[in-house]
Amino acid sequence: MRICYVVAMVAEAQPFIERYGIRKVEGFFAPLPCQLYEGEVNGVTLNVVLNGQQQGSDLVGCEAAAVATLSAIQQLHPDIVVNSGTCGAFREKGADIAEVYIGNGVMFHDRRVPGDDAWGTQSLGNYPVWEGSQALAEALGMKMGKVTTGSSLDMQPCDLEMIQKHGGELKDMEGAAVGFVCSLFKTPILYVKSVTDLCDSGAETFEEFSRNLHRACETLKTANEQVIDYLTKRVNW
């Protein structure tokens, strides 16, 4: 069995990488910037694939996530992909900083494509998540929420309108892109997201994100330990 995490930022992945002592495989995806870490947990192969860096910063967003996910699936052939990272959420829906959620759905919130229903349906995405997501969340006592993805850290009024219309609860910059690629290969996708900022708090998004990033990544590490234990010991693959 092979579990493959796809993660955008070093800060999100490093506590998890250090926890399991998994090693970096140099140049595995060259010439792409994606980075591969590999190890073994409970007899299962564990991969962590980072989007990589360019111009000295982590590659965040849909394009980098799609490239990393495509490369990972084609070369590693995982049994499940886990998109783990940080996100925004909404205080009015009961979210709190550093709280970890399991995704129960995923879609884009900033792809405004006019046309008939087929165009609209395709642009939204609404890709399937792993069928065991709810059972995992219940077993681990974690909340669930729908992930919505856009290419910007901030949120415009039209984005918020789309999120509210479709029941979005967790706002990120990669999830739907990862889900799109997984849907093409019919690879199961699980979402594990930790809250860095509250979209309705009135605070400036980047400042709140920066202030809470370390704390959110620590709770994310703990949650991922629970997720890995569940996937390697309780799921009959």
Short mmCIF file of the C-alpha atoms (twelve columns), coordinates in Angstrom:
data_MODEL
# 
_entry.id   MODEL 
# 
loop_
_atom_site.group_PDB 
_atom_site.id 
_atom_site.type_symbol 
_atom_site.label_atom_id 
_atom_site.label_alt_id 
_atom_site.label_comp_id 
_atom_site.label_asym_id 
_atom_site.label_seq_id 
_atom_site.Cartn_x 
_atom_site.Cartn_y 
_atom_site.Cartn_z 
_atom_site.pdbx_PDB_model_num 
ATOM 1   C CA . MET A 1   0.000   0.000  0.000   1 
ATOM 2   C CA . ARG A 2   1.166   3.549  -0.725  1 
ATOM 3   C CA . ILE A 3   -0.194  6.747  0.818   1 
ATOM 4   C CA . CYS A 4   0.816   9.949  -0.953  1 
ATOM 5   C CA . TYR A 5   0.467   13.362 0.654   1 
ATOM 6   C CA . VAL A 6   0.406   16.370 -1.681  1 
ATOM 7   C CA . VAL A 7   1.346   19.523 0.224   1 
ATOM 8   C CA . ALA A 8   1.949   23.070 -0.994  1 
ATOM 9   C CA . MET A 9   4.184   24.640 1.646   1 
ATOM 10  C CA . VAL A 10  7.296   23.487 3.491   1 
ATOM 11  C CA . ALA A 11  5.850   24.884 6.738   1 
ATOM 12  C CA . GLU A 12  2.810   22.635 6.360   1 
ATOM 13  C CA . ALA A 13  4.829   19.500 5.631   1 
ATOM 14  C CA . GLN A 14  7.977   19.872 7.741   1 
ATOM 15  C CA . PRO A 15  6.526   18.935 11.168  1 
ATOM 16  C CA . PHE A 16  5.009   15.827 9.593   1 
ATOM 17  C CA . ILE A 17  8.219   14.925 7.728   1 
ATOM 18  C CA . GLU A 18  10.278  15.291 10.895  1 
ATOM 19  C CA . ARG A 19  7.779   13.278 12.942  1 
ATOM 20  C CA . TYR A 20  8.232   10.214 10.739  1 
ATOM 21  C CA . GLY A 21  11.850  10.807 9.755   1 
ATOM 22  C CA . ILE A 22  11.128  10.222 6.091   1 
ATOM 23  C CA . ARG A 23  13.972  10.927 3.673   1 
ATOM 24  C CA . LYS A 24  14.167  13.253 0.712   1 
ATOM 25  C CA . VAL A 25  14.637  11.585 -2.680  1 
ATOM 26  C CA . GLU A 26  16.806  14.052 -4.551  1 
ATOM 27  C CA . GLY A 27  15.888  14.881 -8.143  1 
ATOM 28  C CA . PHE A 28  13.026  12.383 -8.371  1 
ATOM 29  C CA . PHE A 29  10.764  14.738 -10.328 1 
ATOM 30  C CA . ALA A 30  13.514  16.673 -12.165 1 
ATOM 31  C CA . PRO A 31  13.318  19.003 -14.022 1 
ATOM 32  C CA . LEU A 32  10.055  19.821 -12.223 1 
ATOM 33  C CA . PRO A 33  10.339  21.661 -8.900  1 
ATOM 34  C CA . CYS A 34  8.239   19.067 -7.030  1 
ATOM 35  C CA . GLN A 35  10.024  17.383 -4.130  1 
ATOM 36  C CA . LEU A 36  9.578   13.815 -2.910  1 
ATOM 37  C CA . TYR A 37  10.009  12.441 0.603   1 
ATOM 38  C CA . GLU A 38  9.599   8.716  1.251   1 
ATOM 39  C CA . GLY A 39  9.473   6.400  4.235   1 
ATOM 40  C CA . GLU A 40  7.539   3.572  5.818   1 
ATOM 41  C CA . VAL A 41  4.922   3.661  8.575   1 
ATOM 42  C CA . ASN A 42  3.285   0.527  9.984   1 
ATOM 43  C CA . GLY A 43  4.518   -1.422 6.955   1 
ATOM 44  C CA . VAL A 44  2.985   1.051  4.490   1 
ATOM 45  C CA . THR A 45  4.914   3.278  2.085   1 
ATOM 46  C CA . LEU A 46  4.431   6.942  2.927   1 
ATOM 47  C CA . ASN A 47  5.208   9.640  0.369   1 
ATOM 48  C CA . VAL A 48  5.069   13.383 0.871   1 
ATOM 49  C CA . VAL A 49  5.161   15.392 -2.351  1 
ATOM 50  C CA . LEU A 50  5.747   19.128 -2.094  1 
ATOM 51  C CA . ASN A 51  4.849   21.517 -4.893  1 
ATOM 52  C CA . GLY A 52  8.406   22.858 -4.683  1 
ATOM 53  C CA . GLN A 53  9.781   26.359 -4.828  1 
ATOM 54  C CA . GLN A 54  10.474  29.038 -7.397  1 
ATOM 55  C CA . GLN A 55  12.174  32.407 -6.929  1 
ATOM 56  C CA . GLY A 56  12.797  31.556 -3.284  1 
ATOM 57  C CA . SER A 57  9.220   30.908 -2.233  1 
ATOM 58  C CA . ASP A 58  6.841   27.950 -1.992  1 
ATOM 59  C CA . LEU A 59  4.744   27.334 -5.079  1 
ATOM 60  C CA . VAL A 60  1.164   27.749 -3.928  1 
ATOM 61  C CA . GLY A 61  -1.982  27.668 -5.997  1 
ATOM 62  C CA . CYS A 62  -3.801  25.468 -8.458  1 
ATOM 63  C CA . GLU A 63  -1.210  25.199 -11.233 1 
ATOM 64  C CA . ALA A 64  1.590   23.975 -8.974  1 
ATOM 65  C CA . ALA A 65  -0.742  21.612 -7.121  1 
ATOM 66  C CA . ALA A 66  -1.986  20.083 -10.378 1 
ATOM 67  C CA . VAL A 67  1.576   19.538 -11.627 1 
ATOM 68  C CA . ALA A 68  2.634   17.930 -8.349  1 
ATOM 69  C CA . THR A 69  -0.435  15.683 -8.185  1 
ATOM 70  C CA . LEU A 70  -0.135  14.574 -11.796 1 
ATOM 71  C CA . SER A 71  3.556   13.770 -11.355 1 
ATOM 72  C CA . ALA A 72  2.924   11.904 -8.111  1 
ATOM 73  C CA . ILE A 73  0.138   9.729  -9.485  1 
ATOM 74  C CA . GLN A 74  1.952   8.907  -12.720 1 
ATOM 75  C CA . GLN A 75  5.230   7.976  -11.048 1 
ATOM 76  C CA . LEU A 76  4.218   6.679  -7.619  1 
ATOM 77  C CA . HIS A 77  0.805   5.063  -8.291  1 
ATOM 78  C CA . PRO A 78  -0.582  5.716  -4.785  1 
ATOM 79  C CA . ASP A 79  -3.582  3.907  -3.339  1 
ATOM 80  C CA . ILE A 80  -4.804  7.213  -1.915  1 
ATOM 81  C CA . VAL A 81  -3.789  10.863 -2.179  1 
ATOM 82  C CA . VAL A 82  -4.090  13.060 0.896   1 
ATOM 83  C CA . ASN A 83  -4.176  16.814 0.302   1 
ATOM 84  C CA . SER A 84  -3.032  18.236 3.610   1 
ATOM 85  C CA . GLY A 85  -2.565  21.910 4.362   1 
ATOM 86  C CA . THR A 86  -3.921  25.099 5.850   1 
ATOM 87  C CA . CYS A 87  -7.069  26.976 4.951   1 
ATOM 88  C CA . GLY A 88  -9.410  29.797 5.753   1 
ATOM 89  C CA . ALA A 89  -12.762 29.129 7.388   1 
ATOM 90  C CA . PHE A 90  -15.771 30.980 8.788   1 
ATOM 91  C CA . ARG A 91  -16.445 31.932 12.386  1 
ATOM 92  C CA . GLU A 92  -20.176 32.066 11.678  1 
ATOM 93  C CA . LYS A 93  -20.036 28.372 10.827  1 
ATOM 94  C CA . GLY A 94  -18.312 27.471 14.085  1 
ATOM 95  C CA . ALA A 95  -14.691 27.378 12.938  1 
ATOM 96  C CA . ASP A 96  -11.746 28.276 15.148  1 
ATOM 97  C CA . ILE A 97  -8.060  28.936 14.497  1 
ATOM 98  C CA . ALA A 98  -5.918  25.758 14.264  1 
ATOM 99  C CA . GLU A 99  -8.987  23.518 14.143  1 
ATOM 100 C CA . VAL A 100 -8.561  20.573 11.779  1 
ATOM 101 C CA . TYR A 101 -11.253 19.441 9.354   1 
ATOM 102 C CA . ILE A 102 -11.756 16.504 7.025   1 
ATOM 103 C CA . GLY A 103 -13.139 17.542 3.634   1 
ATOM 104 C CA . ASN A 104 -16.543 16.155 2.646   1 
ATOM 105 C CA . GLY A 105 -16.559 17.820 -0.778  1 
ATOM 106 C CA . VAL A 106 -14.412 20.038 -2.990  1 
ATOM 107 C CA . MET A 107 -15.051 22.659 -5.665  1 
ATOM 108 C CA . PHE A 108 -13.679 25.860 -7.223  1 
ATOM 109 C CA . HIS A 109 -15.161 29.163 -6.044  1 
ATOM 110 C CA . ASP A 110 -13.539 31.563 -8.523  1 
ATOM 111 C CA . ARG A 111 -14.096 29.970 -11.923 1 
ATOM 112 C CA . ARG A 112 -16.831 32.097 -13.413 1 
ATOM 113 C CA . VAL A 113 -17.592 30.479 -16.764 1 
ATOM 114 C CA . PRO A 114 -20.800 31.669 -18.448 1 
ATOM 115 C CA . GLY A 115 -22.835 29.327 -20.586 1 
ATOM 116 C CA . ASP A 116 -25.168 26.389 -20.240 1 
ATOM 117 C CA . ASP A 117 -25.352 23.997 -17.330 1 
ATOM 118 C CA . ALA A 118 -22.605 21.738 -18.689 1 
ATOM 119 C CA . TRP A 119 -20.099 24.608 -18.704 1 
ATOM 120 C CA . GLY A 120 -21.142 25.699 -15.239 1 
ATOM 121 C CA . THR A 121 -20.955 22.194 -13.800 1 
ATOM 122 C CA . GLN A 122 -17.497 21.637 -15.250 1 
ATOM 123 C CA . SER A 123 -16.157 24.942 -13.958 1 
ATOM 124 C CA . LEU A 124 -17.364 24.324 -10.397 1 
ATOM 125 C CA . GLY A 125 -15.707 20.914 -10.222 1 
ATOM 126 C CA . ASN A 126 -17.411 19.222 -7.274  1 
ATOM 127 C CA . TYR A 127 -15.032 16.284 -7.546  1 
ATOM 128 C CA . PRO A 128 -15.574 13.142 -5.466  1 
ATOM 129 C CA . VAL A 129 -13.744 12.670 -2.182  1 
ATOM 130 C CA . TRP A 130 -12.641 9.326  -0.736  1 
ATOM 131 C CA . GLU A 131 -15.713 7.343  0.264   1 
ATOM 132 C CA . GLY A 132 -14.195 6.587  3.669   1 
ATOM 133 C CA . SER A 133 -13.800 10.250 4.629   1 
ATOM 134 C CA . GLN A 134 -16.874 10.419 6.861   1 
ATOM 135 C CA . ALA A 135 -16.062 7.208  8.722   1 
ATOM 136 C CA . LEU A 136 -12.517 8.488  9.313   1 
ATOM 137 C CA . ALA A 137 -13.761 11.846 10.598  1 
ATOM 138 C CA . GLU A 138 -16.221 10.175 12.949  1 
ATOM 139 C CA . ALA A 139 -13.622 7.739  14.253  1 
ATOM 140 C CA . LEU A 140 -11.116 10.529 14.927  1 
ATOM 141 C CA . GLY A 141 -13.654 13.007 16.253  1 
ATOM 142 C CA . MET A 142 -12.917 15.628 13.593  1 
ATOM 143 C CA . LYS A 143 -15.311 18.072 11.977  1 
ATOM 144 C CA . MET A 144 -16.094 17.873 8.285   1 
ATOM 145 C CA . GLY A 145 -16.498 20.701 5.803   1 
ATOM 146 C CA . LYS A 146 -16.641 21.395 2.095   1 
ATOM 147 C CA . VAL A 147 -13.377 22.686 0.613   1 
ATOM 148 C CA . THR A 148 -13.593 25.476 -1.946  1 
ATOM 149 C CA . THR A 149 -10.551 26.529 -3.956  1 
ATOM 150 C CA . GLY A 150 -9.430  29.753 -5.589  1 
ATOM 151 C CA . SER A 151 -6.207  31.129 -7.016  1 
ATOM 152 C CA . SER A 152 -5.909  34.082 -4.607  1 
ATOM 153 C CA . LEU A 153 -5.329  34.345 -0.869  1 
ATOM 154 C CA . ASP A 154 -7.936  37.060 -0.476  1 
ATOM 155 C CA . MET A 155 -11.626 36.706 -1.198  1 
ATOM 156 C CA . GLN A 156 -13.704 38.969 -3.425  1 
ATOM 157 C CA . PRO A 157 -17.451 39.475 -2.871  1 
ATOM 158 C CA . CYS A 158 -18.239 37.296 -5.879  1 
ATOM 159 C CA . ASP A 159 -16.094 34.501 -4.365  1 
ATOM 160 C CA . LEU A 160 -17.971 34.715 -1.084  1 
ATOM 161 C CA . GLU A 161 -21.271 34.602 -2.946  1 
ATOM 162 C CA . MET A 162 -20.205 31.392 -4.702  1 
ATOM 163 C CA . ILE A 163 -18.944 29.832 -1.463  1 
ATOM 164 C CA . GLN A 164 -22.168 30.589 0.368   1 
ATOM 165 C CA . LYS A 165 -24.353 29.421 -2.508  1 
ATOM 166 C CA . HIS A 166 -22.668 26.003 -2.615  1 
ATOM 167 C CA . GLY A 167 -22.174 25.391 1.101   1 
ATOM 168 C CA . GLY A 168 -18.431 25.962 1.242   1 
ATOM 169 C CA . GLU A 169 -16.790 25.988 4.664   1 
ATOM 170 C CA . LEU A 170 -13.034 25.754 4.062   1 
ATOM 171 C CA . LYS A 171 -11.265 28.110 1.636   1 
ATOM 172 C CA . ASP A 172 -7.902  27.079 0.172   1 
ATOM 173 C CA . MET A 173 -5.731  27.489 -2.952  1 
ATOM 174 C CA . GLU A 174 -5.024  23.882 -3.984  1 
ATOM 175 C CA . GLY A 175 -7.715  21.390 -3.002  1 
ATOM 176 C CA . ALA A 176 -9.916  21.373 -6.102  1 
ATOM 177 C CA . ALA A 177 -6.890  21.250 -8.409  1 
ATOM 178 C CA . VAL A 178 -5.676  18.127 -6.603  1 
ATOM 179 C CA . GLY A 179 -9.191  16.708 -6.739  1 
ATOM 180 C CA . PHE A 180 -9.424  17.384 -10.467 1 
ATOM 181 C CA . VAL A 181 -6.288  15.368 -11.245 1 
ATOM 182 C CA . CYS A 182 -7.346  12.558 -8.891  1 
ATOM 183 C CA . SER A 183 -10.711 12.383 -10.647 1 
ATOM 184 C CA . LEU A 184 -8.982  11.826 -13.996 1 
ATOM 185 C CA . PHE A 185 -7.068  8.838  -12.617 1 
ATOM 186 C CA . LYS A 186 -9.896  7.659  -10.342 1 
ATOM 187 C CA . THR A 187 -7.489  7.879  -7.403  1 
ATOM 188 C CA . PRO A 188 -9.177  8.349  -4.000  1 
ATOM 189 C CA . ILE A 189 -8.567  11.780 -2.433  1 
ATOM 190 C CA . LEU A 190 -8.762  12.690 1.260   1 
ATOM 191 C CA . TYR A 191 -8.602  16.279 2.547   1 
ATOM 192 C CA . VAL A 192 -7.048  17.227 5.898   1 
ATOM 193 C CA . LYS A 193 -7.134  21.001 6.521   1 
ATOM 194 C CA . SER A 194 -6.119  23.188 9.473   1 
ATOM 195 C CA . VAL A 195 -7.510  26.719 9.876   1 
ATOM 196 C CA . THR A 196 -5.104  29.677 9.774   1 
ATOM 197 C CA . ASP A 197 -7.572  32.516 9.243   1 
ATOM 198 C CA . LEU A 198 -11.237 33.298 9.662   1 
ATOM 199 C CA . CYS A 199 -12.609 34.834 6.497   1 
ATOM 200 C CA . ASP A 200 -15.312 36.710 8.381   1 
ATOM 201 C CA . SER A 201 -13.168 37.970 11.288  1 
ATOM 202 C CA . GLY A 202 -12.523 41.389 9.779   1 
ATOM 203 C CA . ALA A 203 -8.750  40.901 10.059  1 
ATOM 204 C CA . GLU A 204 -6.385  41.329 7.102   1 
ATOM 205 C CA . THR A 205 -6.042  37.853 5.584   1 
ATOM 206 C CA . PHE A 206 -2.268  37.663 5.121   1 
ATOM 207 C CA . GLU A 207 -1.526  39.030 8.585   1 
ATOM 208 C CA . GLU A 208 -3.902  36.559 10.240  1 
ATOM 209 C CA . PHE A 209 -2.552  33.713 8.117   1 
ATOM 210 C CA . SER A 210 1.062   34.555 9.012   1 
ATOM 211 C CA . ARG A 211 0.297   34.950 12.708  1 
ATOM 212 C CA . ASN A 212 -1.437  31.561 12.979  1 
ATOM 213 C CA . LEU A 213 0.546   29.462 10.485  1 
ATOM 214 C CA . HIS A 214 2.865   27.780 13.005  1 
ATOM 215 C CA . ARG A 215 0.043   26.903 15.370  1 
ATOM 216 C CA . ALA A 216 -2.116  25.530 12.567  1 
ATOM 217 C CA . CYS A 217 0.744   23.417 11.230  1 
ATOM 218 C CA . GLU A 218 1.315   21.874 14.653  1 
ATOM 219 C CA . THR A 219 -2.305  20.780 14.972  1 
ATOM 220 C CA . LEU A 220 -2.123  19.588 11.373  1 
ATOM 221 C CA . LYS A 221 0.843   17.374 12.260  1 
ATOM 222 C CA . THR A 222 -1.052  15.807 15.156  1 
ATOM 223 C CA . ALA A 223 -4.103  15.239 12.961  1 
ATOM 224 C CA . ASN A 224 -2.010  13.626 10.249  1 
ATOM 225 C CA . GLU A 225 -0.519  11.216 12.771  1 
ATOM 226 C CA . GLN A 226 -4.059  10.122 13.598  1 
ATOM 227 C CA . VAL A 227 -4.989  9.900  9.916   1 
ATOM 228 C CA . ILE A 228 -1.954  7.788  9.057   1 
ATOM 229 C CA . ASP A 229 -2.614  5.474  11.993  1 
ATOM 230 C CA . TYR A 230 -6.216  5.081  10.842  1 
ATOM 231 C CA . LEU A 231 -5.330  4.458  7.194   1 
ATOM 232 C CA . THR A 232 -2.591  1.946  7.953   1 
ATOM 233 C CA . LYS A 233 -4.358  -0.002 10.682  1 
ATOM 234 C CA . ARG A 234 -8.120  0.212  10.122  1 
ATOM 235 C CA . VAL A 235 -8.677  0.382  6.370   1 
ATOM 236 C CA . ASN A 236 -8.774  -2.890 4.444   1 
ATOM 237 C CA . TRP A 237 -7.101  -1.896 1.203   1 
# 
